[in-house]
XYZ file of C-alpha atoms in Angstrom:
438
model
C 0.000 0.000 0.000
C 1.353 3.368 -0.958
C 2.518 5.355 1.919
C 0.895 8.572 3.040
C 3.450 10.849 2.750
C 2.489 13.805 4.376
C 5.195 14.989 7.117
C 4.322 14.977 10.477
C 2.147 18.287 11.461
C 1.534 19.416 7.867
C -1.877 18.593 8.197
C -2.921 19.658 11.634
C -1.273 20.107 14.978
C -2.436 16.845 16.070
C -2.286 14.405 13.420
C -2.284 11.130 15.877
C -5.802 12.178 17.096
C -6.955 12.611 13.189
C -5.694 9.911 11.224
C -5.190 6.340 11.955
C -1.636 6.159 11.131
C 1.661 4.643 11.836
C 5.050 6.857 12.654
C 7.174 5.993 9.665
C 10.263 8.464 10.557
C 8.657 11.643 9.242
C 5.830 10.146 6.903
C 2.623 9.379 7.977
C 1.710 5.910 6.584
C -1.796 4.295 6.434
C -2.592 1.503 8.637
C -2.453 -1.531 6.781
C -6.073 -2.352 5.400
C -4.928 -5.731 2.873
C -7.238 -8.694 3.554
C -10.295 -6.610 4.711
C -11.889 -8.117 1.371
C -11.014 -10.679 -1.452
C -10.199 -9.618 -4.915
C -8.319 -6.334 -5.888
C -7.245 -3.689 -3.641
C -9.836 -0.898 -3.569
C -9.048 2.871 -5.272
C -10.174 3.720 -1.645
C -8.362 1.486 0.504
C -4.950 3.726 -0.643
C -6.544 6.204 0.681
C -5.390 8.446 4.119
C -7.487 7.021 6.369
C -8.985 9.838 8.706
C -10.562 9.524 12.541
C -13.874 11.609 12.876
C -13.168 14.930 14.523
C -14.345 18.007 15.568
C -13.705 19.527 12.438
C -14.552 23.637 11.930
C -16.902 24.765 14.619
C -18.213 28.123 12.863
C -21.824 27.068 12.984
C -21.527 24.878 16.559
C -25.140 25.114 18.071
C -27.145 25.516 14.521
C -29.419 22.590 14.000
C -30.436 22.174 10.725
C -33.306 19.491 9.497
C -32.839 18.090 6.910
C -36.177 16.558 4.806
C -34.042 16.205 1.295
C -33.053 13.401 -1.060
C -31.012 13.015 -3.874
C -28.550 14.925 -4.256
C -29.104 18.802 -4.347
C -30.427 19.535 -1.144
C -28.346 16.721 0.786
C -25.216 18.232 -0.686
C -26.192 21.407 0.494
C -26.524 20.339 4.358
C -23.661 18.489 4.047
C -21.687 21.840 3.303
C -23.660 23.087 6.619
C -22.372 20.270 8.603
C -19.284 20.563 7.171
C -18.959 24.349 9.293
C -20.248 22.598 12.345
C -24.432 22.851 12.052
C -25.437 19.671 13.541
C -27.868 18.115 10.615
C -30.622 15.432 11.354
C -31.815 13.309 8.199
C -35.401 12.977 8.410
C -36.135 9.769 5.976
C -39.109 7.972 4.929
C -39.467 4.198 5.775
C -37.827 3.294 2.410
C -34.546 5.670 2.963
C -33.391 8.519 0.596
C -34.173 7.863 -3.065
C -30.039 8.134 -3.659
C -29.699 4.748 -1.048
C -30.835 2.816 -3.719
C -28.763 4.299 -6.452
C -26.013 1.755 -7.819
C -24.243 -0.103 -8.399
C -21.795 0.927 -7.245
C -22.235 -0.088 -3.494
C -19.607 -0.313 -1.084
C -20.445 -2.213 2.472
C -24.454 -1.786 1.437
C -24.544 1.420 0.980
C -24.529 3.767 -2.460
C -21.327 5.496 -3.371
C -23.437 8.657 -4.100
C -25.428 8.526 -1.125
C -22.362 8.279 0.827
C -20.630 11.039 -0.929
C -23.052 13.669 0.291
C -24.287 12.523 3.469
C -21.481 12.184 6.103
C -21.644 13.881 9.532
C -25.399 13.337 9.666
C -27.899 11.899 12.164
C -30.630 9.542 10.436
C -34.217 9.321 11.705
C -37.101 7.427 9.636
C -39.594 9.162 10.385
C -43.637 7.832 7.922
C -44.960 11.932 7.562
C -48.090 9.869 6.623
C -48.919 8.896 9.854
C -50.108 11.013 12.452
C -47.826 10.341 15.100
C -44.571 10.682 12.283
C -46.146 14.162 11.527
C -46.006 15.283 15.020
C -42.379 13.746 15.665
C -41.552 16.077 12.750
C -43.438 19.217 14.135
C -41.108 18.111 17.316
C -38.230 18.387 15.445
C -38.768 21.589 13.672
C -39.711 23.123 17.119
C -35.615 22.673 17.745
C -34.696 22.897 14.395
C -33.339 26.586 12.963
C -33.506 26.063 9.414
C -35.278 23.318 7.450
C -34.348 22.215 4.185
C -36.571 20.783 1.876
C -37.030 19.532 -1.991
C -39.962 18.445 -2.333
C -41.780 19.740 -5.239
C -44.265 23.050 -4.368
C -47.827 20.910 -4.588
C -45.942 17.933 -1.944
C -44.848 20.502 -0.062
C -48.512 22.156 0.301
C -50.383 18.266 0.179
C -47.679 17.152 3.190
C -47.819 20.290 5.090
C -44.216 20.969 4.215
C -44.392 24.305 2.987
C -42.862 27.118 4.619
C -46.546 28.591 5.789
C -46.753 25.547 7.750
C -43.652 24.826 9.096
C -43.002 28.962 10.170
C -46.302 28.243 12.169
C -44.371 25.924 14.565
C -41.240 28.632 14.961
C -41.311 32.046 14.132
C -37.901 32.783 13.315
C -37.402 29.616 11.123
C -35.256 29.885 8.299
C -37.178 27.514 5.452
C -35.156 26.651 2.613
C -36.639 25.339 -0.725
C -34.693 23.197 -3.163
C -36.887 22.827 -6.208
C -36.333 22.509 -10.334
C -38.078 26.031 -10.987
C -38.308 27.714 -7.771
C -42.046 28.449 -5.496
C -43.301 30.773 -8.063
C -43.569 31.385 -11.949
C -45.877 29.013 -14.697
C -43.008 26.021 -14.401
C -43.192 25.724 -10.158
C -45.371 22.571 -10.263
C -43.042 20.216 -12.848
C -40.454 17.825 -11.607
C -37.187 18.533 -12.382
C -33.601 16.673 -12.695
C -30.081 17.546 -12.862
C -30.225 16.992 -16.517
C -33.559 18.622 -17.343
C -32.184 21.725 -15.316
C -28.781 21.765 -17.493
C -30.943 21.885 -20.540
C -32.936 24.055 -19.388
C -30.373 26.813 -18.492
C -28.271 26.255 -22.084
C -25.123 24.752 -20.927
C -25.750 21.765 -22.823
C -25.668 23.766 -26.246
C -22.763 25.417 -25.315
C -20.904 21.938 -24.187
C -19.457 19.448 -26.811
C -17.526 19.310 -30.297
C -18.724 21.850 -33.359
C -20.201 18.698 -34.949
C -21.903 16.517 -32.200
C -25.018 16.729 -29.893
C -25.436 18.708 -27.141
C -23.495 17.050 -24.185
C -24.627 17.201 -20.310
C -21.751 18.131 -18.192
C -19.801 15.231 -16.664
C -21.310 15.744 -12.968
C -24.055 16.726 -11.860
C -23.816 20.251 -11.943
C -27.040 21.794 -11.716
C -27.215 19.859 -7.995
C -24.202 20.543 -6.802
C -24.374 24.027 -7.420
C -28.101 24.547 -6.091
C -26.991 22.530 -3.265
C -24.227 25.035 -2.610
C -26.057 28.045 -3.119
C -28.384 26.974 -0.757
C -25.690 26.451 2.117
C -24.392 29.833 1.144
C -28.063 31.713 1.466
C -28.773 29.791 4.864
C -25.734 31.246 5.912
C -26.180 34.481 5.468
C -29.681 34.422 6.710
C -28.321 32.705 9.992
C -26.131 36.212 10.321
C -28.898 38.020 9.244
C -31.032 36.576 11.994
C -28.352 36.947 14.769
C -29.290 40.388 13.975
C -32.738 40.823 13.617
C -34.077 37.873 14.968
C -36.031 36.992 11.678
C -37.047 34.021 10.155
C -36.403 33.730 5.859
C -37.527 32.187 3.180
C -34.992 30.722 0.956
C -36.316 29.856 -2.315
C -33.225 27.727 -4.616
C -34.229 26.657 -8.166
C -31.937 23.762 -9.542
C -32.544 25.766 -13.273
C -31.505 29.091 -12.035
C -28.224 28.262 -9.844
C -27.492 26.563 -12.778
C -28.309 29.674 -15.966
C -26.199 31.769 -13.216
C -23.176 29.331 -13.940
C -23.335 30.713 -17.761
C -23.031 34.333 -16.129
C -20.505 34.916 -18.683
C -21.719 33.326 -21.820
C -24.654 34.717 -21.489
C -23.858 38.846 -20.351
C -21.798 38.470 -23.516
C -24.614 37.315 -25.602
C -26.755 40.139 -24.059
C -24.241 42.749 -25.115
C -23.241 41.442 -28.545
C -26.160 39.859 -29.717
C -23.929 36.764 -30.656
C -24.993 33.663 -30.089
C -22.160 31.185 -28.516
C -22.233 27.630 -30.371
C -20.180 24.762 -29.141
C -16.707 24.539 -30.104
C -14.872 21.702 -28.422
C -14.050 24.111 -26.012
C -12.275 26.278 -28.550
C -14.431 29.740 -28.727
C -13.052 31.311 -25.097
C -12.798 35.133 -25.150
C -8.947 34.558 -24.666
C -7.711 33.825 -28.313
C -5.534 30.607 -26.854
C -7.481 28.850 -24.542
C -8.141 25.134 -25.430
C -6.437 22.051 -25.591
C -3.865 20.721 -27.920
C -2.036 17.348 -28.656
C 1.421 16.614 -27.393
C 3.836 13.628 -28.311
C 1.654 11.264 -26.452
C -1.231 12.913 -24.014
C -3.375 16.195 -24.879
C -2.466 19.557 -22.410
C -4.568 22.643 -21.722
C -2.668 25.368 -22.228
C -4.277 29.656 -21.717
C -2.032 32.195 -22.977
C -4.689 34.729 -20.951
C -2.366 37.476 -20.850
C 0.140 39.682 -23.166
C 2.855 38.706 -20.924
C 1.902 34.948 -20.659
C 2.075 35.214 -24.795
C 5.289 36.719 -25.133
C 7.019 34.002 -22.635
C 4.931 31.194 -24.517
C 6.789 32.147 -27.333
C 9.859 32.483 -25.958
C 10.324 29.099 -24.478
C 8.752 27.823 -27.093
C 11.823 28.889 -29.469
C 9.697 31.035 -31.458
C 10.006 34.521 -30.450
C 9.682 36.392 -33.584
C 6.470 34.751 -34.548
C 4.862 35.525 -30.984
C 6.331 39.281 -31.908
C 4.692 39.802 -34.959
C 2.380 42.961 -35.125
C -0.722 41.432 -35.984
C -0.273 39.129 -32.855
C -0.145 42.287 -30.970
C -3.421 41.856 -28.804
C -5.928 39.604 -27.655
C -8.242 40.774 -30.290
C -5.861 40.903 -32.514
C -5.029 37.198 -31.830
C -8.487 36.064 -32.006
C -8.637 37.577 -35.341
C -5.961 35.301 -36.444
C -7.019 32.315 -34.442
C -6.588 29.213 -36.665
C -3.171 30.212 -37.994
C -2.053 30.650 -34.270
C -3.542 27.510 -33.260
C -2.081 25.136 -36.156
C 1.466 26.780 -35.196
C 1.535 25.920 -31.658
C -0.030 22.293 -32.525
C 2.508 22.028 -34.915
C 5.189 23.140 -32.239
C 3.613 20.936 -28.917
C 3.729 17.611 -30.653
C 7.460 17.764 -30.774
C 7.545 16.821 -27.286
C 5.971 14.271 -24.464
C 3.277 16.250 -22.477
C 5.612 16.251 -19.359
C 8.576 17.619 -20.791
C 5.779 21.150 -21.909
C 4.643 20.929 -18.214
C 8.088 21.502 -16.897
C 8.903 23.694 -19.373
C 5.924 25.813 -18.840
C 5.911 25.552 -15.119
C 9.696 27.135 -15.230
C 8.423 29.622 -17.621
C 4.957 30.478 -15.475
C 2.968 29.791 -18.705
C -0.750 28.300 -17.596
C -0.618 24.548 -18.550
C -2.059 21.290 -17.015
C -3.227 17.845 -18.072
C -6.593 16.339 -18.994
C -6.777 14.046 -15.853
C -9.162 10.705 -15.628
C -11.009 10.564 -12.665
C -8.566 7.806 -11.200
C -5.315 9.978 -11.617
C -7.426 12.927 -10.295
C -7.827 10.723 -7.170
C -4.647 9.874 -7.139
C -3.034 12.966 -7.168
C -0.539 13.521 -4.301
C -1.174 17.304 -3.929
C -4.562 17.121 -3.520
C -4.469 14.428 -1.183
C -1.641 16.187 0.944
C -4.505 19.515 1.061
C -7.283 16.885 2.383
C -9.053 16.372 -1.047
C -9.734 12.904 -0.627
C -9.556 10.658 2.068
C -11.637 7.453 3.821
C -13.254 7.424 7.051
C -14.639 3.975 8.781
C -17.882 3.697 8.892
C -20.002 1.832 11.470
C -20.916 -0.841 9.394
C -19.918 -0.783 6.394
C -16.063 -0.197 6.985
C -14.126 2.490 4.838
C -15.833 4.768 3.270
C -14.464 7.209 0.644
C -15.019 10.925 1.104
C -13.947 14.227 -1.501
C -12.958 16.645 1.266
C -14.752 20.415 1.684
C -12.151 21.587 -0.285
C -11.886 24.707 1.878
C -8.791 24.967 4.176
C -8.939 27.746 7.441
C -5.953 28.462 9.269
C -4.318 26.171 7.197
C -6.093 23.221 8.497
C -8.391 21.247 6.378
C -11.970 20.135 7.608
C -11.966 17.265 9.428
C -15.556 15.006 9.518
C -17.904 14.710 12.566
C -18.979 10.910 11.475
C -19.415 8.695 8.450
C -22.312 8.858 6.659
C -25.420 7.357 8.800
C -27.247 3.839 8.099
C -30.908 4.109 7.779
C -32.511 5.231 10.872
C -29.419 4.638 12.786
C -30.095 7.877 15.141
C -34.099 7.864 15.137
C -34.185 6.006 19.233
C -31.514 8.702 20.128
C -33.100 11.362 19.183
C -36.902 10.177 19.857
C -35.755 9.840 23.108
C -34.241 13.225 23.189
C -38.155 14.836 22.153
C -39.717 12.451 25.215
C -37.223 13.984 27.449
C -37.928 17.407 26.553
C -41.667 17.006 26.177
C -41.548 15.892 29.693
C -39.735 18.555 31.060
């Protein structure tokens, strides 16, 4: 097993409490995980392996309920408990629709569901019944923000809608995750990830000159309503610590995701031309696309006139990056294709890794067109606390893409693996008898 090698106290000032390690002089190595299954060794089982922690405390005290599935809004709490809110799943009998979402499963449980759902407490809770409706009500009494997706006429026919659920706590911050938003003629449709994307044009915009429309390789449209909805409970938490007011947060999976094209589309407003896709080829900086090497393709952006004079110049061709017609970005982009056949012409003379050291030295913007298993791979972003594995209950190690946000150069360190199914519902029913008592 390959050897984390991180030294000692890069990480965090305690790195024996965090990660279950060995001392390996200065490297911190992973405990040894072969023979904890048959077959091949697991992409995740090379993993660091990380303890649960405290992790960043900015939100210590929030309690956030959390009546999502899928993706979206579960991605968004996550992000919530991520900064310390203390999130409790509320589940119907049958789980979270993304439970069930596989193969790929690893120890029972779905990869994606996993990958949005760690420091969370579980509670199955049947909002059909009577006596699951007022456990709910319960809940929301302690709650501080509530997150939902359901679409606007479930939200109304359960009771879920922010009329109702304000009703049980004034200052209640409600947040809605839908496809179009709790107003406007589209409100009542369902929506995906990839009806959003089409929706909001990225799809046209994404994919060779010749070919269909392509949906972005993730999806986008959730993970970036999911954010924006962590970012707007946020700010009306501050807000509230102010005012004392309850908000309603209204997220729309089609909108977070047109607001990606922010660019693309304020330059379509003020040119009137219509962007078509390119392969990636049509950026507003003249060289901004990918090219073929002696053996792997590179991304290279010469963004600036500085970064296109030293392209040249380590390039061994300084008198064609000098020549006057070359002398701007517009100027470039007038003369696009010659430009581009030169440098192809010029980039296939060598292996991709000699042009990344050579452009590294010469601080020209270049970088390689990863796969997903050298992106995991990657030893810098797994020394920042990218990707890691924490051990779950049941279901042993469990693979985790890190917050991706570092403060005070330490990186955020999980409360808990992502819960089983109703794993915390006795805990905390127990925790509503005591208070209803008292």
């Amino acid at each position: 097993m390959r050897a984390f090698e991180a030294p000692v106290g890069k990480w965090h000032a305690n790195c024996d409490d965090l990660f279950k390690t060995k001392r390996k002089g200065d490297v911190l190595e992973n405990r040894d995980l072969k023979g904890t299954r048959d077959g091949p060794e697991l992409p995740c089982e090379g993993l660091p392996v990380w303890k649960a922690g405290q992790g960043f405390g900015f939100l210590s005290g929030i309690r956030i309920l959390d009546l999502t599935t899928s993706v979206a809004g579960p991605y968004g709490t996550m992000l919530l408990s991520d900064f310390g809110a203390e999130v409790i799943k509320v589940e119907r009998p049958e789980g979270d629709d993304a439970r069930h979402w596989g193969p790929p499963f690893l120890g029972g449980q779905s990869l994606w569901f996993s990958s949005v759902n760690r420091n969370k407490k579980s509670v199955v809770l049947d909002l059909q019944s009577g006596e699951g409706r007022e456990r709910l009500l319960a809940l929301v009494r302690t709650a501080d923000v509530v997150v939902t997706n359901q679409p606007v006429n479930v939200q109304r026919k359960l009771r879920l809608d922010h009329e109702s659920l304000s009703a049980e706590r004034e200052d209640l911050i409600f947040v809605s995750i839908t496809g179009f938003g709790l107003s406007g003629a589209r409100s009542e449709l369902t929506c995906y990830d990839l009806i959003a994307e089409g929706y909001s044009g990225v799809m046209d915009v994404t994919g060779q000159a010749d070919g269909a429309p392509q949906k972005i390789g993730a999806p986008a449209a959730d993970m970036l309503a999911g954010q924006d909805a962590a970012m707007a409970t946020i700010a009306a938490l501050f807000d509230r610590a102010r005012t004392g007011k309850g908000r309603k947060i209204d997220i729309s999976l089609v909108e977070s995701m047109t607001r990606f094209l922010t660019c693309r589309l304020s330059s379509y407003l003020g040119s009137g031309d219509v962007p078509r896709r390119s392969g990636g080829t049509d950026s507003v900086i003249a060289v901004y696309q990918s090219f073929d090497t002696a053996d792997f393709p590179i991304n290279l952006g010469l963004g600036t006139d500085g970064i296109w004079t030293r392209f040249w110049d380590v390039v061994g061709d300084a008198e064609f990056g000098r020549r006057p017609e070359f002398s701007s970005n517009t100027a470039r982009r007038e003369h696009r294709q010659e430009i581009v056949e030169r440098i192809q012409d010029i980039l296939r003379t060598r292996a991709r890794a000699e042009w990344l050291d050579i452009f590294a030295t010469a601080r020209v913007p270049a970088g390689p067109i990863n796969r997903l298993d050298e992106v995991a791979q990657d030893q810098d972003l797994q020394d920042r606390g990218m990707f890691f594995a924490l051990e779950g209950a049941d279901q042993g190690l469990v693979p985790q893409i890190g917050l991706g946000i570092r403060i005070d150069d330490e990186p955020c360190v999980p409360r808990a693996a992502p819960p089983q199914l109703g794993e915390h519902t006795e805990e905390l029913m127990r925790q509503l008898d005591g208070m209803e008592t008292n």
